[in-house]
PDB file of C-alpha atoms in Angstrom:
ATOM      1  CA  UNK K  21     197.733 -68.893   8.713  1.00 49.00           C
ATOM      2  CA  UNK K  22     198.433 -68.030  12.384  1.00 60.00           C
ATOM      3  CA  UNK K  23     200.823 -65.260  12.715  1.00 82.00           C
ATOM      4  CA  UNK K  24     202.734 -66.625  15.604  1.00 90.00           C
ATOM      5  CA  UNK K  25     203.716 -70.256  15.447  1.00 92.00           C
ATOM      6  CA  UNK K  26     204.714 -72.678  18.307  1.00 93.00           C
ATOM      7  CA  UNK K  27     205.461 -76.440  18.721  1.00 91.00           C
ATOM      8  CA  UNK K  28     202.840 -77.650  20.869  1.00 90.00           C
ATOM      9  CA  UNK K  29     204.985 -80.344  22.690  1.00 91.00           C
ATOM     10  CA  UNK K  30     204.596 -81.781  25.162  1.00 94.00           C
ATOM     11  CA  UNK K  31     208.430 -81.345  25.727  1.00 96.00           C
ATOM     12  CA  UNK K  32     209.218 -84.192  28.204  1.00 96.00           C
ATOM     13  CA  UNK K  33     212.580 -83.147  30.436  1.00 97.00           C
ATOM     14  CA  UNK K  34     214.182 -84.624  33.023  1.00 97.00           C
ATOM     15  CA  UNK K  35     214.687 -82.675  36.013  1.00 98.00           C
ATOM     16  CA  UNK K  36     217.980 -80.684  35.891  1.00 97.00           C
ATOM     17  CA  UNK K  37     218.077 -80.832  32.176  1.00 97.00           C
ATOM     18  CA  UNK K  38     217.880 -78.120  29.596  1.00 97.00           C
ATOM     19  CA  UNK K  39     215.261 -77.401  27.221  1.00 97.00           C
ATOM     20  CA  UNK K  40     214.724 -75.104  24.436  1.00 97.00           C
ATOM     21  CA  UNK K  41     212.010 -74.276  21.956  1.00 96.00           C
ATOM     22  CA  UNK K  42     211.183 -71.918  19.354  1.00 95.00           C
ATOM     23  CA  UNK K  43     208.477 -69.525  18.338  1.00 94.00           C
ATOM     24  CA  UNK K  44     208.069 -68.085  14.695  1.00 94.00           C
ATOM     25  CA  UNK K  45     206.447 -64.962  13.528  1.00 91.00           C
ATOM     26  CA  UNK K  46     205.516 -63.306  10.371  1.00 86.00           C
ATOM     27  CA  UNK K  47     205.728 -59.649  11.112  1.00 83.00           C
ATOM     28  CA  UNK K  48     209.370 -58.866   9.906  1.00 82.00           C
ATOM     29  CA  UNK K  49     208.941 -55.431  11.675  1.00 82.00           C
ATOM     30  CA  UNK K  50     208.483 -56.722  15.215  1.00 81.00           C
ATOM     31  CA  UNK K  51     210.726 -55.245  17.697  1.00 80.00           C
ATOM     32  CA  UNK K  52     209.535 -56.750  20.685  1.00 84.00           C
ATOM     33  CA  UNK K  53     208.265 -60.025  21.906  1.00 89.00           C
ATOM     34  CA  UNK K  54     207.002 -61.836  25.304  1.00 92.00           C
ATOM     35  CA  UNK K  55     207.189 -65.278  26.791  1.00 95.00           C
ATOM     36  CA  UNK K  56     204.091 -65.784  29.114  1.00 96.00           C
ATOM     37  CA  UNK K  57     203.845 -69.062  31.429  1.00 97.00           C
ATOM     38  CA  UNK K  58     200.366 -70.437  31.905  1.00 96.00           C
ATOM     39  CA  UNK K  59     199.637 -72.980  34.489  1.00 95.00           C
ATOM     40  CA  UNK K  60     197.000 -75.777  34.103  1.00 91.00           C
ATOM     41  CA  UNK K  61     193.704 -73.987  34.365  1.00 87.00           C
ATOM     42  CA  UNK K  62     195.312 -70.936  35.407  1.00 93.00           C
ATOM     43  CA  UNK K  63     195.883 -67.383  33.958  1.00 95.00           C
ATOM     44  CA  UNK K  64     198.875 -66.364  31.794  1.00 95.00           C
ATOM     45  CA  UNK K  65     201.784 -64.535  33.705  1.00 95.00           C
ATOM     46  CA  UNK K  66     204.600 -62.657  32.278  1.00 93.00           C
ATOM     47  CA  UNK K  67     207.685 -64.586  32.249  1.00 95.00           C
ATOM     48  CA  UNK K  68     210.210 -62.519  30.097  1.00 91.00           C
ATOM     49  CA  UNK K  69     210.055 -59.637  27.802  1.00 88.00           C
ATOM     50  CA  UNK K  70     212.524 -60.135  24.753  1.00 88.00           C
ATOM     51  CA  UNK K  71     213.797 -56.930  22.958  1.00 82.00           C
ATOM     52  CA  UNK K  72     216.607 -56.540  20.620  1.00 78.00           C
ATOM     53  CA  UNK K  73     218.952 -59.780  20.606  1.00 75.00           C
ATOM     54  CA  UNK K  74     217.683 -61.555  23.657  1.00 82.00           C
ATOM     55  CA  UNK K  75     217.365 -61.373  27.507  1.00 89.00           C
ATOM     56  CA  UNK K  76     218.374 -63.744  30.407  1.00 91.00           C
ATOM     57  CA  UNK K  77     216.570 -63.989  33.787  1.00 92.00           C
ATOM     58  CA  UNK K  78     218.278 -66.509  36.030  1.00 95.00           C
ATOM     59  CA  UNK K  79     217.643 -70.034  34.338  1.00 97.00           C
ATOM     60  CA  UNK K  80     215.377 -68.655  31.614  1.00 97.00           C
ATOM     61  CA  UNK K  81     217.269 -67.189  28.441  1.00 96.00           C
ATOM     62  CA  UNK K  82     215.209 -65.878  25.416  1.00 95.00           C
ATOM     63  CA  UNK K  83     216.827 -64.977  22.187  1.00 92.00           C
ATOM     64  CA  UNK K  84     215.480 -63.408  19.063  1.00 91.00           C
ATOM     65  CA  UNK K  85     216.811 -64.091  15.662  1.00 90.00           C
ATOM     66  CA  UNK K  86     215.432 -61.519  13.154  1.00 89.00           C
ATOM     67  CA  UNK K  87     217.102 -62.966  10.230  1.00 89.00           C
ATOM     68  CA  UNK K  88     215.211 -66.245  10.450  1.00 90.00           C
ATOM     69  CA  UNK K  89     212.123 -64.525  12.337  1.00 91.00           C
ATOM     70  CA  UNK K  90     212.021 -66.858  15.493  1.00 92.00           C
ATOM     71  CA  UNK K  91     212.440 -66.304  19.022  1.00 94.00           C
ATOM     72  CA  UNK K  92     213.445 -69.197  21.429  1.00 94.00           C
ATOM     73  CA  UNK K  93     213.290 -69.816  25.079  1.00 97.00           C
ATOM     74  CA  UNK K  94     215.793 -71.913  26.926  1.00 97.00           C
ATOM     75  CA  UNK K  95     215.489 -73.150  30.284  1.00 97.00           C
ATOM     76  CA  UNK K  96     218.169 -74.617  32.170  1.00 98.00           C
ATOM     77  CA  UNK K  97     218.402 -76.805  35.386  1.00 98.00           C
ATOM     78  CA  UNK K  98     214.987 -77.608  35.022  1.00 98.00           C
ATOM     79  CA  UNK K  99     212.975 -77.994  37.993  1.00 97.00           C
ATOM     80  CA  UNK K 100     209.431 -79.613  38.551  1.00 97.00           C
ATOM     81  CA  UNK K 101     207.629 -76.129  39.011  1.00 97.00           C
ATOM     82  CA  UNK K 102     208.822 -75.175  35.259  1.00 97.00           C
ATOM     83  CA  UNK K 103     206.100 -77.668  34.194  1.00 97.00           C
ATOM     84  CA  UNK K 104     203.507 -75.417  32.377  1.00 97.00           C
ATOM     85  CA  UNK K 105     202.526 -73.895  29.032  1.00 96.00           C
ATOM     86  CA  UNK K 106     204.761 -71.368  27.527  1.00 97.00           C
ATOM     87  CA  UNK K 107     203.314 -68.833  25.322  1.00 96.00           C
ATOM     88  CA  UNK K 108     204.879 -66.709  22.685  1.00 94.00           C
ATOM     89  CA  UNK K 109     203.418 -63.403  22.325  1.00 92.00           C
ATOM     90  CA  UNK K 110     203.963 -60.674  19.507  1.00 89.00           C
ATOM     91  CA  UNK K 111     202.572 -57.067  19.592  1.00 83.00           C
ATOM     92  CA  UNK K 112     201.364 -55.731  16.454  1.00 76.00           C
ATOM     93  CA  UNK K 113     201.249 -52.217  15.095  1.00 69.00           C
ATOM     94  CA  UNK K 114     198.086 -51.427  16.838  1.00 69.00           C
ATOM     95  CA  UNK K 115     198.872 -52.554  20.388  1.00 68.00           C
ATOM     96  CA  UNK K 116     197.251 -55.784  20.279  1.00 79.00           C
ATOM     97  CA  UNK K 117     199.058 -58.778  21.287  1.00 85.00           C
ATOM     98  CA  UNK K 118     199.160 -62.061  19.167  1.00 87.00           C
ATOM     99  CA  UNK K 119     199.245 -65.132  21.178  1.00 91.00           C
ATOM    100  CA  UNK K 120     201.131 -68.533  19.841  1.00 92.00           C
ATOM    101  CA  UNK K 121     198.900 -71.666  20.874  1.00 92.00           C
ATOM    102  CA  UNK K 122     201.540 -72.544  23.573  1.00 94.00           C
ATOM    103  CA  UNK K 123     204.292 -75.098  24.265  1.00 96.00           C
ATOM    104  CA  UNK K 124     203.541 -77.626  26.792  1.00 96.00           C
ATOM    105  CA  UNK K 125     206.724 -78.609  29.026  1.00 97.00           C
ATOM    106  CA  UNK K 126     206.474 -81.524  31.475  1.00 97.00           C
ATOM    107  CA  UNK K 127     209.460 -81.955  34.002  1.00 97.00           C
ATOM    108  CA  UNK K 128     209.827 -85.303  35.336  1.00 96.00           C
ATOM    109  CA  UNK K 129     211.751 -86.453  38.497  1.00 95.00           C
TER     110      UNK K 129
ATOM    111  CA  UNK A  13     196.214 -54.901  44.790  1.00 63.00           C
ATOM    112  CA  UNK A  14     193.458 -57.150  43.489  1.00 78.00           C
ATOM    113  CA  UNK A  15     194.719 -56.433  39.666  1.00 93.00           C
ATOM    114  CA  UNK A  16     192.306 -57.845  37.198  1.00 96.00           C
ATOM    115  CA  UNK A  17     189.128 -59.004  38.656  1.00 97.00           C
ATOM    116  CA  UNK A  18     186.673 -61.129  36.549  1.00 97.00           C
ATOM    117  CA  UNK A  19     183.191 -62.274  37.347  1.00 96.00           C
ATOM    118  CA  UNK A  20     181.705 -64.645  37.422  1.00 97.00           C
ATOM    119  CA  UNK A  21     184.173 -67.423  37.406  1.00 96.00           C
ATOM    120  CA  UNK A  22     181.689 -70.295  36.101  1.00 97.00           C
ATOM    121  CA  UNK A  23     178.690 -69.943  34.352  1.00 96.00           C
ATOM    122  CA  UNK A  24     176.360 -72.570  32.733  1.00 97.00           C
ATOM    123  CA  UNK A  25     173.886 -71.048  30.153  1.00 96.00           C
ATOM    124  CA  UNK A  26     171.269 -72.708  27.947  1.00 97.00           C
ATOM    125  CA  UNK A  27     171.562 -72.065  24.291  1.00 97.00           C
ATOM    126  CA  UNK A  28     169.992 -68.838  23.652  1.00 97.00           C
ATOM    127  CA  UNK A  29     170.579 -67.075  27.048  1.00 97.00           C
ATOM    128  CA  UNK A  30     172.263 -63.816  27.622  1.00 96.00           C
ATOM    129  CA  UNK A  31     174.928 -62.882  30.103  1.00 97.00           C
ATOM    130  CA  UNK A  32     177.512 -60.346  30.941  1.00 98.00           C
ATOM    131  CA  UNK A  33     180.998 -61.140  32.020  1.00 98.00           C
ATOM    132  CA  UNK A  34     182.173 -58.060  34.162  1.00 98.00           C
ATOM    133  CA  UNK A  35     186.039 -57.293  34.372  1.00 98.00           C
ATOM    134  CA  UNK A  36     187.689 -54.507  36.581  1.00 97.00           C
ATOM    135  CA  UNK A  37     191.228 -53.450  36.862  1.00 96.00           C
ATOM    136  CA  UNK A  38     192.713 -51.095  39.741  1.00 95.00           C
ATOM    137  CA  UNK A  39     196.349 -50.669  37.951  1.00 93.00           C
ATOM    138  CA  UNK A  40     195.036 -47.259  36.311  1.00 92.00           C
ATOM    139  CA  UNK A  41     195.732 -49.021  32.989  1.00 92.00           C
ATOM    140  CA  UNK A  42     194.621 -47.550  29.689  1.00 90.00           C
ATOM    141  CA  UNK A  43     193.971 -50.584  27.638  1.00 91.00           C
ATOM    142  CA  UNK A  44     191.640 -53.588  28.130  1.00 93.00           C
ATOM    143  CA  UNK A  45     191.469 -56.787  26.343  1.00 95.00           C
ATOM    144  CA  UNK A  46     188.850 -59.820  26.259  1.00 97.00           C
ATOM    145  CA  UNK A  47     190.136 -63.104  25.032  1.00 97.00           C
ATOM    146  CA  UNK A  48     188.715 -66.508  24.831  1.00 97.00           C
ATOM    147  CA  UNK A  49     190.857 -69.575  25.029  1.00 95.00           C
ATOM    148  CA  UNK A  50     190.241 -73.114  23.475  1.00 92.00           C
ATOM    149  CA  UNK A  51     192.304 -76.239  23.618  1.00 83.00           C
ATOM    150  CA  UNK A  52     194.903 -76.189  20.824  1.00 75.00           C
ATOM    151  CA  UNK A  53     194.008 -72.717  19.595  1.00 78.00           C
ATOM    152  CA  UNK A  54     195.673 -70.618  22.272  1.00 84.00           C
ATOM    153  CA  UNK A  55     194.099 -66.966  23.322  1.00 92.00           C
ATOM    154  CA  UNK A  56     192.225 -65.282  20.565  1.00 93.00           C
ATOM    155  CA  UNK A  57     191.205 -61.648  21.068  1.00 94.00           C
ATOM    156  CA  UNK A  58     187.572 -60.888  21.036  1.00 96.00           C
ATOM    157  CA  UNK A  59     187.366 -57.219  21.652  1.00 96.00           C
ATOM    158  CA  UNK A  60     189.591 -54.711  23.065  1.00 93.00           C
ATOM    159  CA  UNK A  61     189.829 -51.077  24.406  1.00 93.00           C
ATOM    160  CA  UNK A  62     192.671 -48.984  23.818  1.00 89.00           C
ATOM    161  CA  UNK A  63     191.565 -46.245  25.934  1.00 88.00           C
ATOM    162  CA  UNK A  64     188.530 -45.169  27.926  1.00 89.00           C
ATOM    163  CA  UNK A  65     185.587 -44.458  25.145  1.00 89.00           C
ATOM    164  CA  UNK A  66     187.146 -46.669  22.596  1.00 92.00           C
ATOM    165  CA  UNK A  67     186.402 -50.200  21.633  1.00 95.00           C
ATOM    166  CA  UNK A  68     187.769 -52.424  18.643  1.00 93.00           C
ATOM    167  CA  UNK A  69     186.939 -55.697  17.266  1.00 94.00           C
ATOM    168  CA  UNK A  70     189.516 -58.433  17.668  1.00 92.00           C
ATOM    169  CA  UNK A  71     190.009 -61.683  15.936  1.00 91.00           C
ATOM    170  CA  UNK A  72     186.692 -63.336  16.870  1.00 95.00           C
ATOM    171  CA  UNK A  73     183.832 -60.683  17.819  1.00 97.00           C
ATOM    172  CA  UNK A  74     180.883 -62.241  16.277  1.00 96.00           C
ATOM    173  CA  UNK A  75     178.304 -63.023  18.876  1.00 96.00           C
ATOM    174  CA  UNK A  76     179.783 -60.544  21.465  1.00 98.00           C
ATOM    175  CA  UNK A  77     179.247 -57.024  22.478  1.00 97.00           C
ATOM    176  CA  UNK A  78     181.458 -54.985  24.762  1.00 97.00           C
ATOM    177  CA  UNK A  79     181.431 -51.928  27.018  1.00 97.00           C
ATOM    178  CA  UNK A  80     184.212 -49.693  28.486  1.00 96.00           C
ATOM    179  CA  UNK A  81     182.058 -48.180  31.364  1.00 88.00           C
ATOM    180  CA  UNK A  82     185.022 -46.263  32.495  1.00 95.00           C
ATOM    181  CA  UNK A  83     188.564 -46.599  32.881  1.00 94.00           C
ATOM    182  CA  UNK A  84     188.317 -49.502  35.112  1.00 96.00           C
ATOM    183  CA  UNK A  85     185.686 -51.705  33.982  1.00 97.00           C
ATOM    184  CA  UNK A  86     185.155 -53.518  30.384  1.00 97.00           C
ATOM    185  CA  UNK A  87     182.391 -55.757  30.166  1.00 98.00           C
ATOM    186  CA  UNK A  88     181.503 -58.563  27.607  1.00 98.00           C
ATOM    187  CA  UNK A  89     178.012 -59.380  26.846  1.00 98.00           C
ATOM    188  CA  UNK A  90     176.683 -62.540  25.104  1.00 97.00           C
ATOM    189  CA  UNK A  91     173.313 -61.638  23.675  1.00 93.00           C
ATOM    190  CA  UNK A  92     172.305 -64.950  22.683  1.00 96.00           C
ATOM    191  CA  UNK A  93     174.737 -67.747  23.948  1.00 96.00           C
ATOM    192  CA  UNK A  94     175.699 -70.677  21.480  1.00 97.00           C
ATOM    193  CA  UNK A  95     177.544 -74.059  22.131  1.00 96.00           C
ATOM    194  CA  UNK A  96     180.425 -72.810  20.080  1.00 96.00           C
ATOM    195  CA  UNK A  97     180.881 -69.834  22.848  1.00 97.00           C
ATOM    196  CA  UNK A  98     181.751 -72.652  25.393  1.00 97.00           C
ATOM    197  CA  UNK A  99     184.947 -71.778  26.448  1.00 97.00           C
ATOM    198  CA  UNK A 100     187.490 -69.828  29.251  1.00 97.00           C
ATOM    199  CA  UNK A 101     187.231 -66.100  28.816  1.00 98.00           C
ATOM    200  CA  UNK A 102     190.064 -63.919  30.027  1.00 97.00           C
ATOM    201  CA  UNK A 103     190.245 -60.240  30.910  1.00 97.00           C
ATOM    202  CA  UNK A 104     193.413 -58.593  30.707  1.00 95.00           C
ATOM    203  CA  UNK A 105     194.766 -54.723  30.950  1.00 93.00           C
ATOM    204  CA  UNK A 106     197.996 -53.140  30.171  1.00 90.00           C
ATOM    205  CA  UNK A 107     199.495 -49.674  30.732  1.00 83.00           C
ATOM    206  CA  UNK A 108     200.057 -48.965  26.854  1.00 71.00           C
ATOM    207  CA  UNK A 109     202.623 -49.001  24.148  1.00 61.00           C
ATOM    208  CA  UNK A 110     204.515 -52.010  22.901  1.00 55.00           C
ATOM    209  CA  UNK A 111     206.395 -52.750  26.101  1.00 61.00           C
ATOM    210  CA  UNK A 112     203.672 -52.792  28.485  1.00 74.00           C
ATOM    211  CA  UNK A 113     202.968 -56.298  30.339  1.00 83.00           C
ATOM    212  CA  UNK A 114     199.572 -57.801  29.963  1.00 89.00           C
ATOM    213  CA  UNK A 115     197.988 -58.491  33.147  1.00 92.00           C
ATOM    214  CA  UNK A 116     195.165 -61.158  33.350  1.00 95.00           C
ATOM    215  CA  UNK A 117     192.155 -61.699  35.330  1.00 97.00           C
ATOM    216  CA  UNK A 118     191.848 -65.515  36.690  1.00 96.00           C
ATOM    217  CA  UNK A 119     189.421 -66.341  33.963  1.00 96.00           C
ATOM    218  CA  UNK A 120     185.692 -67.115  33.470  1.00 97.00           C
ATOM    219  CA  UNK A 121     184.777 -70.633  32.502  1.00 96.00           C
ATOM    220  CA  UNK A 122     181.477 -70.690  30.455  1.00 97.00           C
ATOM    221  CA  UNK A 123     179.474 -73.724  29.156  1.00 97.00           C
ATOM    222  CA  UNK A 124     176.750 -73.317  26.867  1.00 97.00           C
ATOM    223  CA  UNK A 125     174.533 -76.500  26.747  1.00 96.00           C
TER     224      UNK A 125
END
């Protein structure tokens, strides 16, 4: 079983709307997570780090729910440029990073 | 800053041929990684190097070898390419520790016929 699970989507979102999706993880001891963004045929790039309960950066909010072992990403006021695949990442105890398969978001005009 | 540089960006091989993917970073990072990405499967770790002089297997190491030539360079070698190794390969580096951001190269698209 993959340790980091994501809904592959796609999530089709009208421009200006809000979209949220989750990522579940299996290691209850994990302290930090990352959200990466990957555009089509490009390399992943860091979007946000998630420590303790969560993090907010402009229109993006990431939250960590330790009891249920998931993290979420919420995008407010979606822009066409937000269309991408969002990868959830969990560091393991040895410094390796476990990637989810990604959630595709498509923002439509 | 160049960041993480991978070569080649595209390569077509025949089954059984060998090749080496090169990766270099100029950020003085300690840790370097090789991932492959296949549709619907996300990024899977092939090998990583926590520091100069050390390498360790990741999730899918079979059919690959690596060399951490120095702190800057981490190469991935396919000794006898197979069609199952058709994929997009990403090299990445990070400083160290749980909170270090992972920086990726632009990827190398490999097709094995």
